[in-house]
CSV table of C-alpha atoms and ligand atoms in Angstrom, one decimal:
chain,number,residue,atom,x,y,z
C,31,MET,CA,19.4,-23.5,-14.2
C,32,LYS,CA,21.7,-24.1,-11.2
C,33,GLN,CA,24.6,-22.8,-13.2
C,34,ASN,CA,22.6,-19.8,-14.3
C,35,THR,CA,21.5,-19.1,-10.8
C,36,GLU,CA,25.1,-18.7,-9.7
C,37,ALA,CA,26.0,-16.6,-12.8
C,38,TRP,CA,23.0,-14.3,-12.2
C,39,ARG,CA,23.7,-14.0,-8.5
C,40,ALA,CA,27.3,-13.0,-9.3
C,41,LEU,CA,26.2,-10.4,-11.9
C,42,ASP,CA,23.7,-9.1,-9.4
C,43,ALA,CA,26.2,-8.9,-6.6
C,44,ALA,CA,28.7,-7.2,-8.8
C,45,HIS,CA,26.5,-4.5,-10.3
C,46,HIS,CA,23.0,-4.2,-8.7
C,47,LEU,CA,22.3,-2.1,-5.6
C,48,HIS,CA,18.9,-3.3,-4.3
C,49,PRO,CA,16.2,-1.1,-2.8
C,50,PHE,CA,15.8,-1.3,1.0
C,51,SER,CA,18.7,-3.7,1.3
C,52,ASP,CA,22.0,-4.1,3.0
C,53,THR,CA,24.1,-4.8,-0.1
C,54,LYS,CA,26.9,-6.4,1.8
C,55,GLY,CA,24.7,-8.8,3.7
C,56,LEU,CA,22.6,-9.6,0.6
C,57,ASN,CA,25.6,-10.3,-1.5
C,58,ALA,CA,27.1,-12.7,1.1
C,59,GLN,CA,23.9,-14.6,0.9
C,60,GLY,CA,22.9,-14.2,-2.7
C,61,ALA,CA,19.5,-13.0,-4.0
C,62,ARG,CA,16.8,-15.4,-4.9
C,63,VAL,CA,16.3,-15.3,-8.7
C,64,ILE,CA,12.6,-15.2,-9.7
C,65,THR,CA,12.2,-16.3,-13.3
C,66,ARG,CA,8.4,-16.7,-14.0
C,67,ALA,CA,5.0,-16.4,-12.5
C,68,GLU,CA,1.4,-17.5,-13.0
C,69,GLY,CA,-1.7,-16.8,-10.9
C,70,ILE,CA,-0.5,-16.6,-7.3
C,71,TYR,CA,2.6,-18.6,-7.9
C,72,LEU,CA,6.2,-17.6,-8.6
C,73,TRP,CA,9.1,-19.9,-9.7
C,74,ASP,CA,12.7,-19.3,-8.9
C,75,SER,CA,15.7,-20.3,-11.0
C,76,GLU,CA,16.1,-23.5,-9.1
C,77,GLY,CA,12.6,-24.6,-10.1
C,78,ASN,CA,10.9,-24.0,-6.7
C,79,GLN,CA,7.3,-23.0,-6.8
C,80,ILE,CA,6.5,-20.2,-4.3
C,81,ILE,CA,3.2,-18.9,-3.1
C,82,ASP,CA,3.2,-15.1,-3.4
C,83,GLY,CA,1.2,-14.1,-0.4
C,84,MET,CA,2.2,-10.5,-1.0
C,85,ALA,CA,1.2,-10.0,-4.7
C,86,GLY,CA,4.7,-8.7,-5.3
C,87,LEU,CA,4.8,-5.5,-3.3
C,88,TRP,CA,1.0,-5.5,-2.7
C,89,CYS,CA,0.5,-4.7,-6.4
C,90,VAL,CA,-0.3,-7.7,-8.6
C,91,ASN,CA,-4.0,-7.6,-7.9
C,92,ILE,CA,-5.0,-9.4,-11.1
C,93,GLY,CA,-2.5,-12.2,-10.6
C,94,TYR,CA,0.5,-13.1,-12.7
C,95,GLY,CA,0.7,-14.3,-16.3
C,96,ARG,CA,-2.3,-12.5,-18.0
C,97,LYS,CA,-1.6,-12.9,-21.7
C,98,ASP,CA,-4.3,-10.4,-22.6
C,99,LEU,CA,-2.4,-7.6,-20.8
C,100,ALA,CA,0.7,-8.6,-22.7
C,101,GLU,CA,-1.2,-8.5,-25.9
C,102,VAL,CA,-2.6,-5.0,-25.2
C,103,ALA,CA,1.0,-3.7,-24.4
C,104,LYS,CA,2.3,-5.2,-27.6
C,105,ARG,CA,-0.4,-3.8,-29.8
C,106,GLN,CA,-0.1,-0.3,-28.2
C,107,MET,CA,3.7,-0.3,-28.5
C,108,GLU,CA,3.3,-1.0,-32.2
C,109,GLU,CA,0.6,1.6,-32.6
C,110,LEU,CA,2.0,4.5,-30.5
C,111,ALA,CA,4.8,3.5,-28.1
C,112,TYR,CA,5.2,7.0,-26.6
C,113,TYR,CA,4.1,10.5,-26.8
C,114,ASN,CA,3.9,13.2,-24.1
C,115,THR,CA,0.9,14.9,-22.7
C,116,PHE,CA,2.5,18.2,-21.8
C,117,PHE,CA,2.1,20.5,-24.8
C,118,LYS,CA,-1.5,20.5,-25.9
C,119,THR,CA,-1.5,16.8,-26.8
C,120,THR,CA,-3.2,13.8,-25.5
C,121,ASN,CA,-3.7,10.2,-26.7
C,122,PRO,CA,-6.7,7.9,-26.9
C,123,GLN,CA,-5.4,5.6,-24.2
C,124,VAL,CA,-5.0,8.2,-21.5
C,125,ALA,CA,-8.4,9.8,-22.4
C,126,GLU,CA,-10.2,6.4,-22.2
C,127,LEU,CA,-8.4,5.4,-19.0
C,128,SER,CA,-9.4,8.7,-17.4
C,129,LYS,CA,-13.1,8.1,-18.2
C,130,LEU,CA,-12.8,4.5,-16.8
C,131,LEU,CA,-11.2,5.7,-13.6
C,132,ALA,CA,-13.9,8.3,-13.1
C,133,GLU,CA,-16.5,5.5,-13.5
C,134,VAL,CA,-14.9,3.2,-10.9
C,135,ALA,CA,-14.1,6.0,-8.4
C,136,PRO,CA,-16.8,7.2,-6.0
C,137,ASP,CA,-19.0,10.1,-7.2
C,138,GLY,CA,-17.2,13.4,-7.4
C,139,PHE,CA,-13.8,12.2,-8.7
C,140,GLU,CA,-13.9,13.3,-12.4
C,141,HIS,CA,-10.2,14.1,-12.8
C,142,VAL,CA,-6.9,12.3,-12.5
C,143,PHE,CA,-3.2,13.3,-12.8
C,144,TYR,CA,-0.8,10.6,-14.0
C,145,THR,CA,2.5,9.6,-12.5
C,146,ASN,CA,4.8,6.5,-12.7
C,147,SER,CA,4.6,5.3,-9.1
C,148,GLY,CA,3.1,5.7,-5.7
C,149,SER,CA,5.9,8.0,-4.5
C,150,GLU,CA,5.4,10.3,-7.5
C,151,SER,CA,1.7,10.3,-6.8
C,152,VAL,CA,2.4,11.5,-3.3
C,153,ASP,CA,4.9,14.1,-4.4
C,154,THR,CA,2.4,15.3,-7.0
C,155,MET,CA,-0.3,15.5,-4.3
C,156,ILE,CA,1.9,17.6,-2.1
C,157,ARG,CA,2.6,20.1,-4.8
C,158,MET,CA,-1.0,20.1,-6.0
C,159,VAL,CA,-2.4,20.7,-2.6
C,160,ARG,CA,-0.1,23.6,-2.0
C,161,HIS,CA,-0.7,25.0,-5.4
C,162,TYR,CA,-4.5,24.7,-4.8
C,163,TRP,CA,-4.4,26.7,-1.7
C,164,SER,CA,-2.3,29.4,-3.4
C,165,SER,CA,-4.7,29.4,-6.3
C,166,VAL,CA,-7.7,30.1,-4.1
C,167,GLY,CA,-5.9,32.9,-2.2
C,168,LYS,CA,-4.6,31.1,0.8
C,169,PRO,CA,-0.9,30.6,0.1
C,170,GLU,CA,0.0,30.4,3.7
C,171,LYS,CA,-1.8,27.0,4.0
C,172,LYS,CA,1.3,24.8,3.3
C,173,VAL,CA,1.8,22.3,6.1
C,174,LEU,CA,0.9,18.7,5.6
C,175,ILE,CA,0.2,16.4,8.5
C,176,GLY,CA,1.1,12.7,8.1
C,177,ARG,CA,1.4,9.9,10.7
C,178,TRP,CA,4.3,8.1,12.4
C,179,ASN,CA,4.8,4.7,10.8
C,180,GLY,CA,2.8,5.7,7.7
C,181,TYR,CA,4.4,4.9,4.4
C,182,HIS,CA,4.1,7.2,1.4
C,183,GLY,CA,7.1,6.3,-0.7
C,184,SER,CA,10.8,6.8,-1.1
C,185,THR,CA,11.2,10.1,-2.9
C,186,ILE,CA,12.1,13.1,-0.8
C,187,GLY,CA,8.5,14.2,-0.6
C,188,GLY,CA,7.1,10.7,-0.1
C,189,ALA,CA,9.6,9.7,2.5
C,190,SER,CA,9.0,13.0,4.3
C,191,MET,CA,5.2,12.5,4.2
C,192,GLY,CA,5.7,9.0,5.6
C,193,GLY,CA,6.5,8.5,9.2
C,194,MET,CA,9.3,6.0,9.0
C,195,THR,CA,12.0,7.4,11.3
C,196,TYR,CA,14.6,5.0,9.9
C,197,MET,CA,14.0,6.7,6.5
C,198,HIS,CA,14.1,10.2,7.9
C,199,GLU,CA,17.5,9.5,9.5
C,200,GLN,CA,19.0,9.0,6.0
C,201,GLY,CA,19.1,12.4,4.4
C,202,ASP,CA,17.8,15.0,6.8
C,203,LEU,CA,14.1,14.3,6.4
C,204,PRO,CA,11.3,15.4,6.7
C,205,ILE,CA,11.6,18.5,4.5
C,206,PRO,CA,10.1,21.6,6.1
C,207,GLY,CA,6.3,21.9,6.2
C,208,ILE,CA,5.6,18.2,7.0
C,209,VAL,CA,4.7,17.1,10.5
C,210,HIS,CA,3.4,13.9,12.0
C,211,VAL,CA,1.0,12.5,14.6
C,212,GLU,CA,0.8,9.1,16.2
C,213,GLN,CA,-0.8,6.2,14.3
C,214,PRO,CA,-4.2,4.8,15.3
C,215,TRP,CA,-2.8,1.5,16.5
C,216,TYR,CA,-5.3,0.3,19.1
C,217,TYR,CA,-3.3,-2.7,20.4
C,218,LYS,CA,-0.4,-0.5,21.4
C,219,HIS,CA,-1.9,2.9,22.2
C,220,GLY,CA,-5.5,2.2,23.1
C,221,LYS,CA,-5.1,0.1,26.3
C,222,ASP,CA,-7.8,1.4,28.6
C,223,MET,CA,-10.3,2.6,25.9
C,224,THR,CA,-12.8,0.7,23.8
C,225,PRO,CA,-11.8,0.7,20.1
C,226,GLU,CA,-14.6,3.2,19.4
C,227,GLU,CA,-13.3,5.6,22.0
C,228,PHE,CA,-9.7,5.1,20.8
C,229,GLY,CA,-10.7,5.9,17.2
C,230,LEU,CA,-12.1,9.3,18.3
C,231,ALA,CA,-9.1,9.9,20.6
C,232,ALA,CA,-6.6,9.1,17.8
C,233,ALA,CA,-8.4,11.4,15.4
C,234,ARG,CA,-8.2,14.2,17.9
C,235,TRP,CA,-4.4,13.9,17.9
C,236,ILE,CA,-4.7,15.4,14.4
C,237,GLU,CA,-6.9,18.2,15.7
C,238,ASP,CA,-4.3,18.9,18.5
C,239,LYS,CA,-1.6,19.1,15.8
C,240,ILE,CA,-3.8,21.4,13.6
C,241,LEU,CA,-4.3,23.8,16.6
C,242,GLU,CA,-0.6,23.6,17.4
C,243,VAL,CA,0.5,24.6,13.9
C,244,GLY,CA,-2.5,26.9,13.3
C,245,ALA,CA,-5.4,25.9,11.0
C,246,ASP,CA,-4.6,28.8,8.7
C,247,LYS,CA,-1.2,27.2,8.0
C,248,VAL,CA,-2.4,23.6,7.5
C,249,ALA,CA,-3.0,22.5,3.9
C,250,ALA,CA,-3.9,18.8,4.4
C,251,PHE,CA,-4.0,15.7,6.5
C,252,VAL,CA,-2.7,12.6,4.6
C,253,GLY,CA,-3.2,9.0,5.7
C,254,GLU,CA,-3.5,5.5,4.3
C,255,PRO,CA,-7.1,4.2,5.0
C,256,ILE,CA,-5.3,1.1,6.4
C,257,GLN,CA,-1.6,1.6,7.1
C,258,GLY,CA,0.1,-1.0,4.9
C,259,ALA,CA,3.9,-1.1,5.2
C,260,GLY,CA,3.5,0.1,8.8
C,261,GLY,CA,2.0,-3.4,9.5
C,262,VAL,CA,-1.6,-3.3,8.4
C,263,ILE,CA,-2.8,-1.0,11.1
C,264,ILE,CA,-6.6,-1.0,10.8
C,265,PRO,CA,-8.1,2.0,12.6
C,266,PRO,CA,-11.4,1.6,14.6
C,267,ALA,CA,-14.5,2.4,12.6
C,268,THR,CA,-14.8,5.8,14.4
C,269,TYR,CA,-11.5,7.1,13.3
C,270,TRP,CA,-11.9,8.2,9.7
C,271,PRO,CA,-15.4,9.8,10.1
C,272,GLU,CA,-13.9,11.8,13.0
C,273,VAL,CA,-10.8,12.8,10.9
C,274,GLU,CA,-13.2,13.9,8.2
C,275,ARG,CA,-15.2,16.0,10.6
C,276,ILE,CA,-12.1,17.6,12.0
C,277,CYS,CA,-10.7,18.4,8.5
C,278,ARG,CA,-14.0,20.0,7.5
C,279,LYS,CA,-14.2,22.0,10.7
C,280,HIS,CA,-10.8,23.5,10.2
C,281,ASP,CA,-11.0,23.8,6.4
C,282,ILE,CA,-8.2,21.3,5.8
C,283,LEU,CA,-8.0,19.0,2.8
C,284,MET,CA,-8.3,15.3,3.6
C,285,VAL,CA,-6.1,13.1,1.5
C,286,CYS,CA,-6.1,9.3,1.4
C,287,ASP,CA,-3.1,7.4,0.2
C,288,GLU,CA,-4.7,4.5,-1.7
C,289,VAL,CA,-1.5,3.1,-3.2
C,290,ILE,CA,-2.1,-0.2,-1.4
C,291,CYS,CA,-5.8,-0.1,-0.5
C,292,GLY,CA,-6.9,1.0,-3.9
C,293,PHE,CA,-8.2,-1.2,-6.7
C,294,GLY,CA,-10.0,-3.8,-4.7
C,295,ARG,CA,-7.5,-4.8,-2.0
C,296,THR,CA,-10.1,-4.3,0.8
C,297,GLY,CA,-13.0,-5.6,-1.2
C,298,GLN,CA,-14.0,-2.0,-2.0
C,299,TRP,CA,-12.6,-0.3,-5.0
C,300,PHE,CA,-10.9,2.2,-2.7
C,301,GLY,CA,-10.1,1.8,1.0
C,302,HIS,CA,-11.8,5.0,2.2
C,303,GLU,CA,-15.1,3.6,1.0
C,304,LEU,CA,-14.9,1.1,3.9
C,305,TYR,CA,-15.2,4.0,6.3
C,306,GLY,CA,-17.9,6.0,4.5
C,307,VAL,CA,-15.7,9.1,4.1
C,308,LYS,CA,-14.9,11.3,1.1
C,309,PRO,CA,-11.4,12.5,0.7
C,310,ASP,CA,-10.6,15.6,-1.3
C,311,LEU,CA,-7.9,13.8,-3.2
C,312,PHE,CA,-6.5,10.3,-3.2
C,313,THR,CA,-3.2,8.8,-4.5
C,314,THR,CA,-2.9,5.5,-6.3
C,315,ALA,CA,-0.4,3.3,-8.2
C,316,LYS,CA,0.3,-0.5,-7.8
C,317,GLY,CA,-3.1,-2.1,-8.4
C,318,LEU,CA,-3.9,0.4,-11.2
C,319,SER,CA,-1.9,-1.7,-13.6
C,320,SER,CA,-1.5,-4.7,-11.2
C,321,GLY,CA,2.2,-4.0,-11.5
C,322,TYR,CA,2.4,-5.0,-15.2
C,323,LEU,CA,3.8,-1.6,-16.0
C,324,PRO,CA,4.7,1.4,-13.8
C,325,ILE,CA,1.8,3.9,-13.5
C,326,GLY,CA,0.2,5.9,-10.8
C,327,ALA,CA,-2.6,8.4,-10.6
C,328,VAL,CA,-3.8,11.1,-8.3
C,329,PHE,CA,-7.6,11.3,-8.1
C,330,VAL,CA,-8.7,14.9,-7.7
C,331,GLY,CA,-12.1,15.6,-6.2
C,332,GLU,CA,-14.5,18.3,-7.3
C,333,ARG,CA,-13.4,21.1,-4.9
C,334,VAL,CA,-9.7,20.9,-5.7
C,335,ALA,CA,-10.2,20.2,-9.4
C,336,GLN,CA,-12.5,23.3,-9.8
C,337,GLY,CA,-10.1,25.4,-7.8
C,338,LEU,CA,-7.2,24.4,-10.0
C,339,ILE,CA,-9.1,24.7,-13.2
C,340,GLU,CA,-10.7,28.0,-12.5
C,341,HIS,CA,-7.9,29.7,-10.7
C,342,GLY,CA,-4.7,27.7,-11.0
C,343,GLY,CA,-3.3,28.6,-14.4
C,344,ASP,CA,-0.3,26.5,-15.3
C,345,PHE,CA,0.5,23.7,-12.8
C,346,ASN,CA,4.3,23.5,-13.2
C,347,HIS,CA,4.6,19.8,-12.6
C,348,GLY,CA,4.6,16.6,-14.6
C,349,PHE,CA,6.6,13.6,-15.8
C,350,THR,CA,7.9,12.6,-19.2
C,351,TYR,CA,5.8,9.5,-18.8
C,352,SER,CA,2.6,11.1,-17.3
C,353,GLY,CA,-0.2,9.5,-19.3
C,354,HIS,CA,2.2,7.0,-21.1
C,355,PRO,CA,0.1,5.4,-23.8
C,356,VAL,CA,1.3,1.8,-23.2
C,357,CYS,CA,1.0,2.1,-19.4
C,358,CYS,CA,-2.5,3.6,-19.8
C,359,ALA,CA,-3.6,0.9,-22.2
C,360,VAL,CA,-2.5,-1.9,-19.8
C,361,ALA,CA,-4.0,-0.1,-16.8
C,362,ARG,CA,-7.3,0.2,-18.7
C,363,ALA,CA,-7.3,-3.5,-19.6
C,364,ASN,CA,-6.4,-4.3,-16.0
C,365,VAL,CA,-9.1,-2.1,-14.4
C,366,THR,CA,-11.7,-3.4,-16.9
C,367,ALA,CA,-10.9,-6.9,-16.0
C,368,LEU,CA,-11.0,-6.2,-12.2
C,369,ARG,CA,-14.5,-4.8,-12.8
C,370,ASP,CA,-16.0,-6.9,-15.6
C,371,GLU,CA,-14.6,-10.3,-14.3
C,372,GLY,CA,-16.1,-9.5,-10.9
C,373,ILE,CA,-12.7,-9.7,-9.2
C,374,VAL,CA,-13.3,-6.8,-6.8
C,375,ALA,CA,-16.8,-8.0,-6.1
C,376,ARG,CA,-15.5,-11.5,-5.4
C,377,VAL,CA,-13.0,-10.2,-2.8
C,378,ARG,CA,-15.8,-8.3,-1.1
C,379,GLU,CA,-18.4,-11.1,-1.1
C,380,GLU,CA,-16.5,-14.4,-1.2
C,381,THR,CA,-12.8,-14.7,-1.0
C,382,GLY,CA,-12.3,-11.8,1.4
C,383,PRO,CA,-14.7,-13.1,4.1
C,384,TYR,CA,-13.4,-16.6,3.6
C,385,MET,CA,-9.8,-15.4,4.1
C,386,GLN,CA,-10.7,-13.4,7.1
C,387,ALA,CA,-12.5,-16.3,8.8
C,388,LYS,CA,-9.8,-18.8,8.0
C,389,TRP,CA,-7.0,-16.3,9.0
C,390,ARG,CA,-8.6,-15.8,12.4
C,391,GLU,CA,-9.2,-19.5,12.9
C,392,THR,CA,-5.7,-20.5,11.9
C,393,PHE,CA,-3.7,-17.9,13.8
C,394,GLY,CA,-6.0,-17.1,16.7
C,395,GLN,CA,-4.8,-20.2,18.6
C,396,PHE,CA,-1.1,-19.6,18.7
C,397,GLU,CA,0.5,-18.7,22.0
C,398,HIS,CA,2.6,-15.9,20.6
C,399,ILE,CA,0.2,-14.4,18.1
C,400,ASP,CA,-2.3,-11.6,18.9
C,401,ASP,CA,-4.3,-8.9,17.2
C,402,VAL,CA,-5.3,-11.2,14.3
C,403,ARG,CA,-6.9,-8.8,11.9
C,404,GLY,CA,-7.8,-8.0,8.3
C,405,VAL,CA,-10.4,-7.1,5.7
C,406,GLY,CA,-10.8,-8.2,2.1
C,407,LEU,CA,-7.4,-9.6,1.1
C,408,ILE,CA,-5.2,-7.6,3.4
C,409,GLN,CA,-4.5,-9.1,6.8
C,410,ALA,CA,-1.9,-9.3,9.6
C,411,PHE,CA,-1.2,-10.6,13.0
C,412,THR,CA,1.4,-9.5,15.6
C,413,LEU,CA,4.0,-11.7,17.2
C,414,VAL,CA,3.8,-11.0,21.0
C,415,LYS,CA,5.7,-12.1,24.1
C,416,ASP,CA,2.6,-12.4,26.3
C,417,LYS,CA,-1.0,-12.2,25.1
C,418,GLN,CA,-2.5,-11.8,28.5
C,419,LYS,CA,-0.3,-8.8,29.3
C,420,ARG,CA,-0.4,-7.6,25.7
C,421,ALA,CA,3.4,-7.4,25.9
C,422,LEU,CA,5.4,-7.2,22.7
C,423,PHE,CA,8.8,-8.9,22.3
C,424,ASP,CA,11.9,-7.0,23.1
C,425,ASN,CA,14.0,-5.7,20.1
C,426,TRP,CA,11.0,-4.9,17.9
C,427,GLY,CA,11.3,-6.6,14.5
C,428,THR,CA,13.8,-9.4,15.4
C,429,MET,CA,11.0,-12.0,15.8
C,430,GLY,CA,9.2,-10.8,12.7
C,431,LEU,CA,12.3,-11.3,10.6
C,432,ALA,CA,13.0,-14.8,12.1
C,433,CYS,CA,9.4,-15.8,11.3
C,434,ARG,CA,9.5,-14.3,7.8
C,435,ASP,CA,12.7,-16.3,7.1
C,436,ILE,CA,10.9,-19.5,7.9
C,437,PHE,CA,8.1,-18.6,5.4
C,438,PHE,CA,10.7,-17.8,2.8
C,439,ARG,CA,12.6,-21.1,3.3
C,440,GLU,CA,9.2,-22.9,2.9
C,441,ASN,CA,8.4,-21.1,-0.4
C,442,LEU,CA,5.8,-18.8,1.0
C,443,ILE,CA,6.1,-15.0,0.7
C,444,MET,CA,4.6,-13.2,3.6
C,445,ARG,CA,6.2,-10.0,5.0
C,446,ALA,CA,7.4,-8.9,8.4
C,447,CYS,CA,6.8,-5.2,9.2
C,448,GLY,CA,8.5,-5.1,12.6
C,449,ASP,CA,6.8,-7.9,14.5
C,450,HIS,CA,3.6,-7.6,12.4
C,451,ILE,CA,3.3,-10.4,9.9
C,452,VAL,CA,1.3,-9.3,6.9
C,453,ALA,CA,-0.2,-10.8,3.8
C,454,ALA,CA,-1.8,-9.4,0.7
C,455,PRO,CA,-2.1,-12.1,-2.0
C,456,PRO,CA,-3.3,-11.5,-5.6
C,457,LEU,CA,-7.0,-10.8,-5.6
C,458,VAL,CA,-7.6,-13.8,-7.9
C,459,ILE,CA,-6.6,-16.2,-5.1
C,460,SER,CA,-9.1,-19.1,-4.9
C,461,LYS,CA,-10.5,-20.7,-1.7
C,462,PRO,CA,-8.3,-23.9,-2.1
C,463,GLU,CA,-5.3,-21.6,-2.7
C,464,ILE,CA,-6.2,-19.7,0.5
C,465,ASP,CA,-6.3,-23.1,2.4
C,466,GLU,CA,-2.9,-24.0,0.9
C,467,MET,CA,-1.3,-20.7,1.8
C,468,LEU,CA,-2.6,-20.7,5.4
C,469,GLY,CA,-1.8,-24.4,5.9
C,470,ARG,CA,1.8,-23.7,4.9
C,471,ALA,CA,1.9,-20.5,7.0
C,472,ALA,CA,0.6,-22.4,10.1
C,473,ARG,CA,3.3,-25.0,9.8
C,474,CYS,CA,5.9,-22.2,9.6
C,475,VAL,CA,4.4,-20.5,12.7
C,476,GLU,CA,4.5,-23.7,14.6
C,477,GLU,CA,8.2,-24.1,13.8
C,478,PHE,CA,8.7,-20.4,14.8
C,479,GLU,CA,7.2,-20.9,18.2
C,480,ARG,CA,8.9,-24.2,18.8
C,481,VAL,CA,12.4,-23.4,17.5
C,482,VAL,CA,12.8,-19.6,17.8
C,483,VAL,CA,10.7,-18.7,20.8
C,484,ARG,CA,11.1,-21.8,22.9
C,485,GLY,CA,14.5,-22.7,21.6
C,486,GLN,CA,13.8,-26.4,21.0
C,487,PRO,CA,15.7,-28.3,18.3
C,488,GLY,CA,14.4,-27.8,14.8
A,785,LIG,N1,2.1,5.0,-0.7
A,785,LIG,C1,1.8,3.9,-0.1
A,785,LIG,C2,0.7,3.8,0.8
A,785,LIG,C3,2.6,2.7,-0.4
A,785,LIG,O1,2.3,1.6,0.2
A,785,LIG,C4,3.7,2.9,-1.3
A,785,LIG,C5,4.6,1.7,-1.7
A,785,LIG,N2,4.5,0.6,-0.9
A,785,LIG,C6,3.9,4.1,-1.8
A,785,LIG,C7,3.1,5.2,-1.5
A,785,LIG,C8,5.1,4.3,-2.8
A,785,LIG,O2,4.9,3.7,-4.0
A,785,LIG,P1,6.1,3.4,-5.0
A,785,LIG,O3,6.9,2.3,-4.3
A,785,LIG,O4,5.3,2.9,-6.2
A,785,LIG,O5,6.8,4.6,-5.2
């Protein structure tokens, strides 16, 4: 394998431009070659066993290596590998999946629109929301409000909707008609308020923006129930209900981006259910197929669905692979397993609470870790210079990367989002595996504090 590793690295360096990567730096170092996976573990081409504390990119909810999903894909490829859903045609798999999704979604979500990814779900949502308002006679309602540090994908629409300024800088984003408000990050922005007060205040930033733009011009507010790639920013419990109240008051659609939170990540089927709110639409991908094949879906609530169906006429939007039969078959098997094997319920009742207790116990005692947080199987902590003063390190992100590199070297995948360290393992992780993951992480953090922060010899 050693020889292969070098050969694959050379090919990769010669021909492959990686997403979100500095190609020059990566090629100098060489990419790690992942060759197989089972449960929560990955193996690289050198034979190292790695704990995947991120479920790939927050997506392999069901865990790796499910032969039954592979079987479903094989059978479907043999039966009907592809046909489109554009021109008065459908297929059994897309019809059955749509029914299943209506069952697992909260009441009032009877319709879905299919895409291939989270970014496409967000782009679809943007176009659908604007088309909805035009269809019901309010074409001037076009502006979408997102949040700074939100992540909604990499397409022009998704990256505009997101609030990652380093993405906006590349390619003149956001596109017109998309504006942003501050994220509900209590630790940074909520200093002299209680979390409850801060939740209300942060929601009212949205109202300020609505009034600034003019409610008659605003189509929707869009937010992740818990901001994922922004560093697992969990809003106070008062935030989403107040956002919902404000959206209703000003007749603005409320959209949740459930690409990470959806399909059990928080212990609920969808993240917004944690907060007792009801969006008008929500976007999904990732956990819908647990990453086994690319598929996303926009869930459309009653109001928008009826508006589109009754008044919309043609919706001039769709993808060659919308409702792809093989992706739908695999998604269906995956969602059925998440439900019927009790995987989502176990996150809610057992492994989620266990992870959260252990996560706080393990990381709460480090000198340079604060804001230890999480719900279900999504969690984070923040590396800080001084806990008492709530002071962050200078050069935001540098410490996060240094810590992440230690995890990586020790065969543990956890991610740095700035100086937030985040984890989101496959939902099938067992309690002993949680112990193993956190034990390894704690040893890495000890080394981080000793070597990187205090500068002692490794
Ligand atoms: N929305 C959210 C909330 C996401 O986390 C992501 C991906 N991390 C996306 C959209 C984009 O999904 P994709 O990478 O599948 O396009």
